[in-house]
Amino acid sequence: MANMPVSEMRLPPHLAHLLAARRLDTAKDVLSLPEVELMAVLDAGLPTARAAVAHVSEAACPPCQTALALLEERVRLGGGGRLPTTLCGLDEALGGGIPMGKLTEVVGPSGIGKTQFCLKLALLAALPEYYGGLDGRVVYIDTESKFSSRRMIEIGQKSFPQIFRQEGLAQKMAGRILVMRLASLADFTKSLEQMKVTLLQHDVRLLIVDSMAALMLLENEKATTGFRQHPLRWALSFLKSIAEFSRIPVVVTNQVRSQSSDDGYHFSFEVDRKDGNNRAERFDSHLIAALGIQWAHAVTVRLVFESHSGHRFIKMAKSPMSPAVAFPFVVESSGITLLSDEGIDVTGPEITSIRCQGQNVLSR
């Protein structure tokens, strides 16, 4: 909880005022300073500096819990707090659906169905609880202008016809989804800083970022190699903080890039801008998730969308709830539909690999 605001820590009033006056706004600001520097910044003695560190540490560090307490909390929240995807096999593998309070990544090549998946999740979070939804608002950060209200309503009408026949319900559901179109990492950073207030004021039950890789691509084009990871680290830390603070699912889409460093291409959506399908086909044989190892370690669940053997698959490549399994799927008017609820076991290098029959997907 490094980004936990000091203003939310319920510190002793005199200490809270002192930290605010010195612009030490987060736990990281306080705890990253050695005692001597903190004394200088606060213009106070050693006891005051140590008291600040002790109070902030206690407030920012999550309390220890027993395994029994965690189990009881999961039962109280109804399966640990999940957003069901309505894809039965995937939900069973996930322990009930997309976990709340965690960061879930959806990664795959362009055009394979990541946004379709996110649109369905947004709709499900907005549905009333008696229809299986979360009965809340959704913040959908759209960085590539791919969000389509018309497509989302179509998914709703085909998936829940008995619900969407009710007069005005489609408009009500669409009105619960707050779409933010951000074109730069600076805009994204500014929005995240205001996000916690927005989540509380608007009863937000799901945050989607589609996609993070697009923002980082623009940032990388402007930055030198030595500074590329810093903005990503900050965004990653803040997204995890939002998930934990608000106890909501945070879903982030990620692109794929070439594993080879000498081909001059980085992301799958860049291939179409260059040499066309022949180049895309060769590119697809060396695909890995973008955003790097640090990002991969930080996400709790990684769902890989890939294509091979004539089918598209959702592969659970990383999850604390389930071994690696894959489910074949198709994209229909009702959204994503699994062809089988029986997961296919995935082992060895196939767990981390991303396969794609390039020209069949990238050209769409």
CSV table of C-alpha atoms in Angstrom, one decimal:
chain,number,residue,atom,x,y,z
A,1,MET,CA,0.0,0.0,0.0
A,2,ALA,CA,2.8,2.4,-0.8
A,3,ASN,CA,0.4,4.9,-2.5
A,4,MET,CA,-2.0,5.0,0.4
A,5,PRO,CA,-2.8,8.7,1.1
A,6,VAL,CA,-1.7,10.0,4.5
A,7,SER,CA,-5.0,11.8,4.7
A,8,GLU,CA,-6.8,8.4,4.9
A,9,MET,CA,-4.6,7.0,7.7
A,10,ARG,CA,-6.4,8.5,10.8
A,11,LEU,CA,-3.1,9.7,12.2
A,12,PRO,CA,-2.9,11.9,15.3
A,13,PRO,CA,-4.0,15.4,14.2
A,14,HIS,CA,-0.8,17.2,14.9
A,15,LEU,CA,1.2,14.6,12.9
A,16,ALA,CA,-1.3,14.6,10.0
A,17,HIS,CA,-1.1,18.4,9.8
A,18,LEU,CA,2.7,18.3,9.9
A,19,LEU,CA,3.0,15.7,7.1
A,20,ALA,CA,0.5,17.6,5.0
A,21,ALA,CA,2.4,20.9,5.5
A,22,ARG,CA,5.6,19.2,4.3
A,23,ARG,CA,3.7,17.7,1.3
A,24,LEU,CA,4.4,14.1,2.4
A,25,ASP,CA,1.2,12.8,0.9
A,26,THR,CA,1.6,9.0,0.7
A,27,ALA,CA,3.1,6.2,2.8
A,28,LYS,CA,5.9,6.0,0.2
A,29,ASP,CA,6.8,9.6,0.7
A,30,VAL,CA,7.3,9.1,4.4
A,31,LEU,CA,8.8,5.6,4.6
A,32,SER,CA,11.3,6.1,1.7
A,33,LEU,CA,13.2,8.8,3.7
A,34,PRO,CA,16.0,7.9,6.1
A,35,GLU,CA,15.4,9.1,9.6
A,36,VAL,CA,17.9,12.0,9.3
A,37,GLU,CA,16.3,13.3,6.1
A,38,LEU,CA,12.8,12.9,7.5
A,39,MET,CA,13.9,15.0,10.5
A,40,ALA,CA,15.2,17.7,8.2
A,41,VAL,CA,12.0,17.7,6.1
A,42,LEU,CA,9.8,17.8,9.1
A,43,ASP,CA,12.0,20.3,10.9
A,44,ALA,CA,11.6,18.1,14.0
A,45,GLY,CA,13.5,15.9,16.4
A,46,LEU,CA,14.2,12.2,16.2
A,47,PRO,CA,11.2,11.2,18.4
A,48,THR,CA,8.8,13.0,16.0
A,49,ALA,CA,10.4,11.4,13.0
A,50,ARG,CA,10.2,7.9,14.5
A,51,ALA,CA,6.6,8.5,15.6
A,52,ALA,CA,5.7,9.4,12.0
A,53,VAL,CA,7.3,6.3,10.6
A,54,ALA,CA,5.6,4.1,13.3
A,55,HIS,CA,2.1,5.5,12.7
A,56,VAL,CA,2.4,5.5,8.9
A,57,SER,CA,3.8,1.9,8.9
A,58,GLU,CA,1.0,0.7,11.1
A,59,ALA,CA,-1.7,2.3,8.9
A,60,ALA,CA,-0.2,1.4,5.5
A,61,CYS,CA,0.8,-2.2,6.2
A,62,PRO,CA,-2.0,-4.7,5.8
A,63,PRO,CA,-2.7,-6.5,9.2
A,64,CYS,CA,-1.9,-10.2,9.5
A,65,GLN,CA,-4.8,-12.6,9.2
A,66,THR,CA,-5.1,-16.3,10.0
A,67,ALA,CA,-6.0,-18.8,7.3
A,68,LEU,CA,-9.3,-19.3,9.2
A,69,ALA,CA,-10.1,-15.6,9.1
A,70,LEU,CA,-9.4,-15.5,5.4
A,71,LEU,CA,-11.7,-18.5,4.9
A,72,GLU,CA,-14.5,-16.9,6.9
A,73,GLU,CA,-14.2,-13.7,4.9
A,74,ARG,CA,-14.4,-15.7,1.7
A,75,VAL,CA,-17.6,-17.4,2.9
A,76,ARG,CA,-19.1,-14.0,4.0
A,77,LEU,CA,-18.4,-12.5,0.6
A,78,GLY,CA,-19.9,-15.4,-1.2
A,79,GLY,CA,-17.0,-17.3,-2.8
A,80,GLY,CA,-14.3,-14.8,-2.0
A,81,GLY,CA,-15.9,-11.9,-3.9
A,82,ARG,CA,-16.1,-12.6,-7.7
A,83,LEU,CA,-17.5,-11.1,-10.8
A,84,PRO,CA,-18.9,-14.1,-12.8
A,85,THR,CA,-18.1,-14.1,-16.5
A,86,THR,CA,-21.1,-16.4,-17.3
A,87,LEU,CA,-18.6,-18.7,-19.0
A,88,CYS,CA,-19.2,-21.7,-16.8
A,89,GLY,CA,-15.9,-23.5,-17.4
A,90,LEU,CA,-13.8,-20.4,-16.9
A,91,ASP,CA,-15.8,-19.3,-13.8
A,92,GLU,CA,-15.3,-22.7,-12.2
A,93,ALA,CA,-11.6,-22.6,-12.9
A,94,LEU,CA,-11.4,-19.1,-11.4
A,95,GLY,CA,-13.3,-20.1,-8.3
A,96,GLY,CA,-16.4,-18.2,-9.2
A,97,GLY,CA,-15.2,-15.5,-11.6
A,98,ILE,CA,-12.9,-12.5,-11.8
A,99,PRO,CA,-11.6,-11.9,-8.3
A,100,MET,CA,-12.3,-8.7,-6.4
A,101,GLY,CA,-9.5,-6.7,-4.9
A,102,LYS,CA,-7.0,-8.2,-7.4
A,103,LEU,CA,-5.5,-7.2,-10.8
A,104,THR,CA,-6.5,-9.4,-13.7
A,105,GLU,CA,-4.7,-9.2,-17.0
A,106,VAL,CA,-6.2,-10.2,-20.4
A,107,VAL,CA,-3.5,-10.5,-23.0
A,108,GLY,CA,-3.5,-11.4,-26.6
A,109,PRO,CA,-3.0,-10.2,-30.2
A,110,SER,CA,-5.2,-7.5,-31.7
A,111,GLY,CA,-8.6,-8.6,-32.9
A,112,ILE,CA,-8.9,-11.8,-31.0
A,113,GLY,CA,-11.6,-10.8,-28.6
A,114,LYS,CA,-10.2,-9.0,-25.6
A,115,THR,CA,-12.4,-6.0,-25.9
A,116,GLN,CA,-15.4,-8.2,-26.5
A,117,PHE,CA,-14.6,-9.9,-23.2
A,118,CYS,CA,-14.3,-6.5,-21.4
A,119,LEU,CA,-17.6,-5.2,-22.8
A,120,LYS,CA,-19.4,-8.3,-21.4
A,121,LEU,CA,-17.7,-7.8,-18.0
A,122,ALA,CA,-18.8,-4.2,-18.0
A,123,LEU,CA,-22.4,-5.2,-18.7
A,124,LEU,CA,-22.4,-7.9,-16.0
A,125,ALA,CA,-21.1,-5.5,-13.4
A,126,ALA,CA,-23.9,-3.0,-14.2
A,127,LEU,CA,-26.7,-5.6,-14.1
A,128,PRO,CA,-28.9,-5.7,-11.0
A,129,GLU,CA,-27.9,-8.3,-8.3
A,130,TYR,CA,-31.1,-10.3,-8.8
A,131,TYR,CA,-30.0,-10.9,-12.4
A,132,GLY,CA,-26.5,-12.0,-11.3
A,133,GLY,CA,-24.7,-8.7,-11.7
A,134,LEU,CA,-23.0,-6.4,-9.2
A,135,ASP,CA,-25.6,-3.6,-9.5
A,136,GLY,CA,-23.0,-0.9,-9.7
A,137,ARG,CA,-21.2,1.5,-12.0
A,138,VAL,CA,-18.2,0.7,-14.2
A,139,VAL,CA,-15.2,2.9,-15.0
A,140,TYR,CA,-14.0,1.9,-18.5
A,141,ILE,CA,-10.7,3.6,-19.5
A,142,ASP,CA,-10.6,3.3,-23.3
A,143,THR,CA,-7.1,4.1,-24.7
A,144,GLU,CA,-7.7,3.0,-28.2
A,145,SER,CA,-11.3,4.2,-28.9
A,146,LYS,CA,-12.5,0.6,-29.1
A,147,PHE,CA,-15.4,0.9,-26.7
A,148,SER,CA,-18.8,0.5,-28.5
A,149,SER,CA,-22.1,1.2,-26.7
A,150,ARG,CA,-24.0,-0.3,-29.6
A,151,ARG,CA,-22.0,-3.5,-29.4
A,152,MET,CA,-22.4,-3.7,-25.6
A,153,ILE,CA,-26.2,-3.3,-25.9
A,154,GLU,CA,-26.3,-6.0,-28.6
A,155,ILE,CA,-24.4,-8.3,-26.3
A,156,GLY,CA,-26.9,-7.6,-23.5
A,157,GLN,CA,-29.9,-8.1,-25.8
A,158,LYS,CA,-28.6,-11.4,-27.1
A,159,SER,CA,-27.3,-12.7,-23.7
A,160,PHE,CA,-30.2,-11.5,-21.5
A,161,PRO,CA,-33.3,-11.0,-23.8
A,162,GLN,CA,-35.7,-11.3,-20.9
A,163,ILE,CA,-34.0,-8.5,-19.1
A,164,PHE,CA,-33.4,-6.1,-22.0
A,165,ARG,CA,-37.1,-6.3,-23.2
A,166,GLN,CA,-38.0,-4.2,-20.2
A,167,GLU,CA,-38.5,-0.6,-21.2
A,168,GLY,CA,-35.6,1.7,-20.4
A,169,LEU,CA,-33.3,-1.0,-18.9
A,170,ALA,CA,-30.8,-0.9,-21.7
A,171,GLN,CA,-30.4,2.8,-21.3
A,172,LYS,CA,-30.1,2.4,-17.5
A,173,MET,CA,-27.3,-0.1,-17.9
A,174,ALA,CA,-25.5,2.0,-20.4
A,175,GLY,CA,-25.8,5.0,-18.1
A,176,ARG,CA,-23.9,3.1,-15.4
A,177,ILE,CA,-20.8,2.7,-17.5
A,178,LEU,CA,-18.5,5.7,-17.3
A,179,VAL,CA,-16.2,5.7,-20.3
A,180,MET,CA,-12.9,7.7,-20.2
A,181,ARG,CA,-11.0,8.1,-23.4
A,182,LEU,CA,-7.3,8.9,-22.6
A,183,ALA,CA,-4.7,9.5,-25.2
A,184,SER,CA,-1.6,9.8,-23.1
A,185,LEU,CA,0.1,8.4,-20.0
A,186,ALA,CA,0.0,11.8,-18.4
A,187,ASP,CA,-3.8,11.8,-18.7
A,188,PHE,CA,-4.0,8.3,-17.4
A,189,THR,CA,-1.8,9.2,-14.4
A,190,LYS,CA,-3.9,12.3,-13.6
A,191,SER,CA,-7.1,10.2,-13.8
A,192,LEU,CA,-5.7,7.5,-11.4
A,193,GLU,CA,-4.9,10.2,-8.8
A,194,GLN,CA,-8.6,11.1,-8.8
A,195,MET,CA,-9.9,7.6,-9.1
A,196,LYS,CA,-10.3,6.6,-5.5
A,197,VAL,CA,-12.7,9.6,-4.9
A,198,THR,CA,-14.6,8.6,-8.1
A,199,LEU,CA,-14.9,5.0,-7.0
A,200,LEU,CA,-16.5,6.0,-3.6
A,201,GLN,CA,-18.8,8.7,-4.9
A,202,HIS,CA,-20.2,6.7,-7.8
A,203,ASP,CA,-20.4,3.2,-6.3
A,204,VAL,CA,-18.0,1.8,-8.9
A,205,ARG,CA,-17.9,-2.0,-8.9
A,206,LEU,CA,-15.4,-2.7,-11.8
A,207,LEU,CA,-12.5,-0.8,-13.3
A,208,ILE,CA,-11.3,-1.8,-16.8
A,209,VAL,CA,-8.2,-0.4,-18.7
A,210,ASP,CA,-8.3,-1.3,-22.4
A,211,SER,CA,-5.4,-1.2,-23.1
A,212,MET,CA,-2.4,-0.4,-21.0
A,213,ALA,CA,0.1,-1.4,-23.7
A,214,ALA,CA,-1.2,1.3,-26.0
A,215,LEU,CA,-0.4,4.0,-23.5
A,216,MET,CA,3.1,2.5,-22.8
A,217,LEU,CA,3.8,2.4,-26.5
A,218,LEU,CA,3.3,6.1,-26.8
A,219,GLU,CA,5.4,6.7,-23.7
A,220,ASN,CA,8.2,4.5,-25.0
A,221,GLU,CA,8.4,6.4,-28.2
A,222,LYS,CA,9.1,9.6,-26.3
A,223,ALA,CA,11.3,8.2,-23.5
A,224,THR,CA,14.9,6.9,-23.4
A,225,THR,CA,15.5,3.3,-22.5
A,226,GLY,CA,16.6,4.1,-19.0
A,227,PHE,CA,13.4,5.7,-18.0
A,228,ARG,CA,10.8,3.5,-19.7
A,229,GLN,CA,9.9,1.4,-16.7
A,230,HIS,CA,9.3,4.2,-14.2
A,231,PRO,CA,5.9,5.3,-15.4
A,232,LEU,CA,4.8,1.7,-15.7
A,233,ARG,CA,5.9,0.9,-12.1
A,234,TRP,CA,3.9,3.9,-10.8
A,235,ALA,CA,0.7,2.9,-12.8
A,236,LEU,CA,1.0,-0.7,-11.8
A,237,SER,CA,1.4,0.2,-8.1
A,238,PHE,CA,-1.6,2.5,-8.2
A,239,LEU,CA,-3.8,0.1,-10.0
A,240,LYS,CA,-3.1,-2.6,-7.4
A,241,SER,CA,-3.7,0.0,-4.7
A,242,ILE,CA,-7.1,0.8,-6.2
A,243,ALA,CA,-8.1,-2.8,-6.3
A,244,GLU,CA,-7.1,-3.5,-2.7
A,245,PHE,CA,-8.5,-0.2,-1.4
A,246,SER,CA,-11.9,-0.5,-3.1
A,247,ARG,CA,-12.2,-4.3,-3.1
A,248,ILE,CA,-13.3,-4.3,-6.8
A,249,PRO,CA,-12.0,-6.3,-9.8
A,250,VAL,CA,-9.5,-4.4,-11.9
A,251,VAL,CA,-9.2,-5.8,-15.4
A,252,VAL,CA,-6.4,-4.6,-17.7
A,253,THR,CA,-5.8,-5.7,-21.3
A,254,ASN,CA,-2.3,-6.1,-22.6
A,255,GLN,CA,-1.0,-6.5,-26.2
A,256,VAL,CA,1.7,-8.9,-27.4
A,257,ARG,CA,5.0,-8.1,-28.9
A,258,SER,CA,7.8,-9.8,-30.8
A,259,GLN,CA,10.2,-11.8,-28.8
A,260,SER,CA,13.0,-10.9,-31.2
A,261,SER,CA,14.7,-7.6,-30.4
A,262,ASP,CA,16.2,-7.0,-33.9
A,263,ASP,CA,13.1,-7.1,-36.1
A,264,GLY,CA,12.0,-3.5,-35.3
A,265,TYR,CA,8.4,-4.5,-34.4
A,266,HIS,CA,7.2,-4.5,-30.8
A,267,PHE,CA,3.4,-4.8,-30.7
A,268,SER,CA,1.0,-6.9,-32.7
A,269,PHE,CA,-1.1,-3.9,-33.8
A,270,GLU,CA,2.0,-2.3,-35.3
A,271,VAL,CA,2.4,-5.1,-37.8
A,272,ASP,CA,-0.6,-4.0,-40.0
A,273,ARG,CA,1.0,-0.6,-40.4
A,274,LYS,CA,4.1,-2.2,-42.0
A,275,ASP,CA,4.4,-5.1,-44.4
A,276,GLY,CA,1.0,-6.8,-44.3
A,277,ASN,CA,0.0,-10.4,-43.7
A,278,ASN,CA,3.2,-12.1,-44.7
A,279,ARG,CA,5.1,-10.1,-42.1
A,280,ALA,CA,2.4,-10.7,-39.6
A,281,GLU,CA,2.5,-14.5,-40.0
A,282,ARG,CA,6.2,-14.6,-39.3
A,283,PHE,CA,5.8,-12.1,-36.4
A,284,ASP,CA,3.2,-14.3,-34.7
A,285,SER,CA,5.5,-17.2,-34.2
A,286,HIS,CA,7.5,-15.2,-31.7
A,287,LEU,CA,4.8,-13.6,-29.5
A,288,ILE,CA,5.1,-12.8,-25.8
A,289,ALA,CA,3.1,-10.5,-23.6
A,290,ALA,CA,4.1,-6.8,-23.6
A,291,LEU,CA,4.9,-4.7,-20.6
A,292,GLY,CA,7.7,-7.0,-19.3
A,293,ILE,CA,8.4,-9.3,-16.4
A,294,GLN,CA,7.7,-6.8,-13.6
A,295,TRP,CA,4.1,-6.4,-14.9
A,296,ALA,CA,3.7,-10.2,-15.3
A,297,HIS,CA,4.7,-10.9,-11.7
A,298,ALA,CA,2.4,-8.2,-10.3
A,299,VAL,CA,-0.9,-9.4,-11.9
A,300,THR,CA,-2.8,-12.0,-9.9
A,301,VAL,CA,-4.6,-13.6,-12.8
A,302,ARG,CA,-3.4,-13.7,-16.4
A,303,LEU,CA,-5.8,-14.8,-19.1
A,304,VAL,CA,-4.2,-15.4,-22.5
A,305,PHE,CA,-6.3,-15.1,-25.6
A,306,GLU,CA,-4.7,-17.1,-28.4
A,307,SER,CA,-5.4,-18.8,-31.7
A,308,HIS,CA,-4.2,-22.1,-33.1
A,309,SER,CA,-5.4,-25.4,-34.5
A,310,GLY,CA,-8.3,-23.6,-36.2
A,311,HIS,CA,-9.7,-22.3,-32.9
A,312,ARG,CA,-9.4,-19.4,-30.5
A,313,PHE,CA,-8.7,-20.2,-26.8
A,314,ILE,CA,-8.8,-18.6,-23.4
A,315,LYS,CA,-5.9,-19.9,-21.5
A,316,MET,CA,-5.5,-19.4,-17.8
A,317,ALA,CA,-1.8,-18.9,-17.8
A,318,LYS,CA,-1.5,-17.6,-14.2
A,319,SER,CA,-3.9,-18.0,-11.3
A,320,PRO,CA,-3.6,-18.9,-7.6
A,321,MET,CA,-6.9,-20.8,-7.9
A,322,SER,CA,-6.3,-23.2,-10.7
A,323,PRO,CA,-3.6,-25.0,-12.7
A,324,ALA,CA,-3.1,-23.8,-16.3
A,325,VAL,CA,-6.1,-24.8,-18.5
A,326,ALA,CA,-7.5,-23.6,-21.8
A,327,PHE,CA,-11.0,-23.3,-23.2
A,328,PRO,CA,-11.9,-23.0,-26.9
A,329,PHE,CA,-14.2,-20.2,-27.7
A,330,VAL,CA,-16.0,-18.3,-30.5
A,331,VAL,CA,-17.2,-14.6,-30.7
A,332,GLU,CA,-20.9,-14.4,-31.4
A,333,SER,CA,-23.5,-11.7,-31.3
A,334,SER,CA,-24.0,-12.5,-27.6
A,335,GLY,CA,-20.2,-12.0,-27.0
A,336,ILE,CA,-17.7,-14.7,-26.2
A,337,THR,CA,-19.1,-18.3,-26.0
A,338,LEU,CA,-17.1,-21.3,-24.8
A,339,LEU,CA,-17.2,-24.3,-27.1
A,340,SER,CA,-16.6,-26.6,-24.1
A,341,ASP,CA,-16.7,-26.1,-20.4
A,342,GLU,CA,-14.1,-28.8,-20.0
A,343,GLY,CA,-10.7,-27.2,-19.7
A,344,ILE,CA,-7.8,-28.6,-21.6
A,345,ASP,CA,-4.7,-29.1,-19.4
A,346,VAL,CA,-1.7,-27.0,-20.4
A,347,THR,CA,1.8,-27.9,-19.4
A,348,GLY,CA,5.4,-27.0,-20.0
A,349,PRO,CA,6.3,-24.1,-22.3
A,350,GLU,CA,2.7,-23.9,-23.5
A,351,ILE,CA,1.7,-22.2,-20.2
A,352,THR,CA,3.7,-19.0,-21.0
A,353,SER,CA,3.7,-19.1,-24.8
A,354,ILE,CA,1.2,-17.1,-26.9
A,355,ARG,CA,0.2,-18.7,-30.1
A,356,CYS,CA,-1.6,-17.1,-33.0
A,357,GLN,CA,-2.5,-17.9,-36.5
A,358,GLY,CA,-1.6,-14.4,-37.5
A,359,GLN,CA,-3.3,-13.4,-40.6
A,360,ASN,CA,-6.6,-14.9,-39.6
A,361,VAL,CA,-6.8,-12.7,-36.5
A,362,LEU,CA,-4.5,-9.7,-37.1
A,363,SER,CA,-6.2,-8.7,-40.3
A,364,ARG,CA,-9.6,-8.3,-38.6
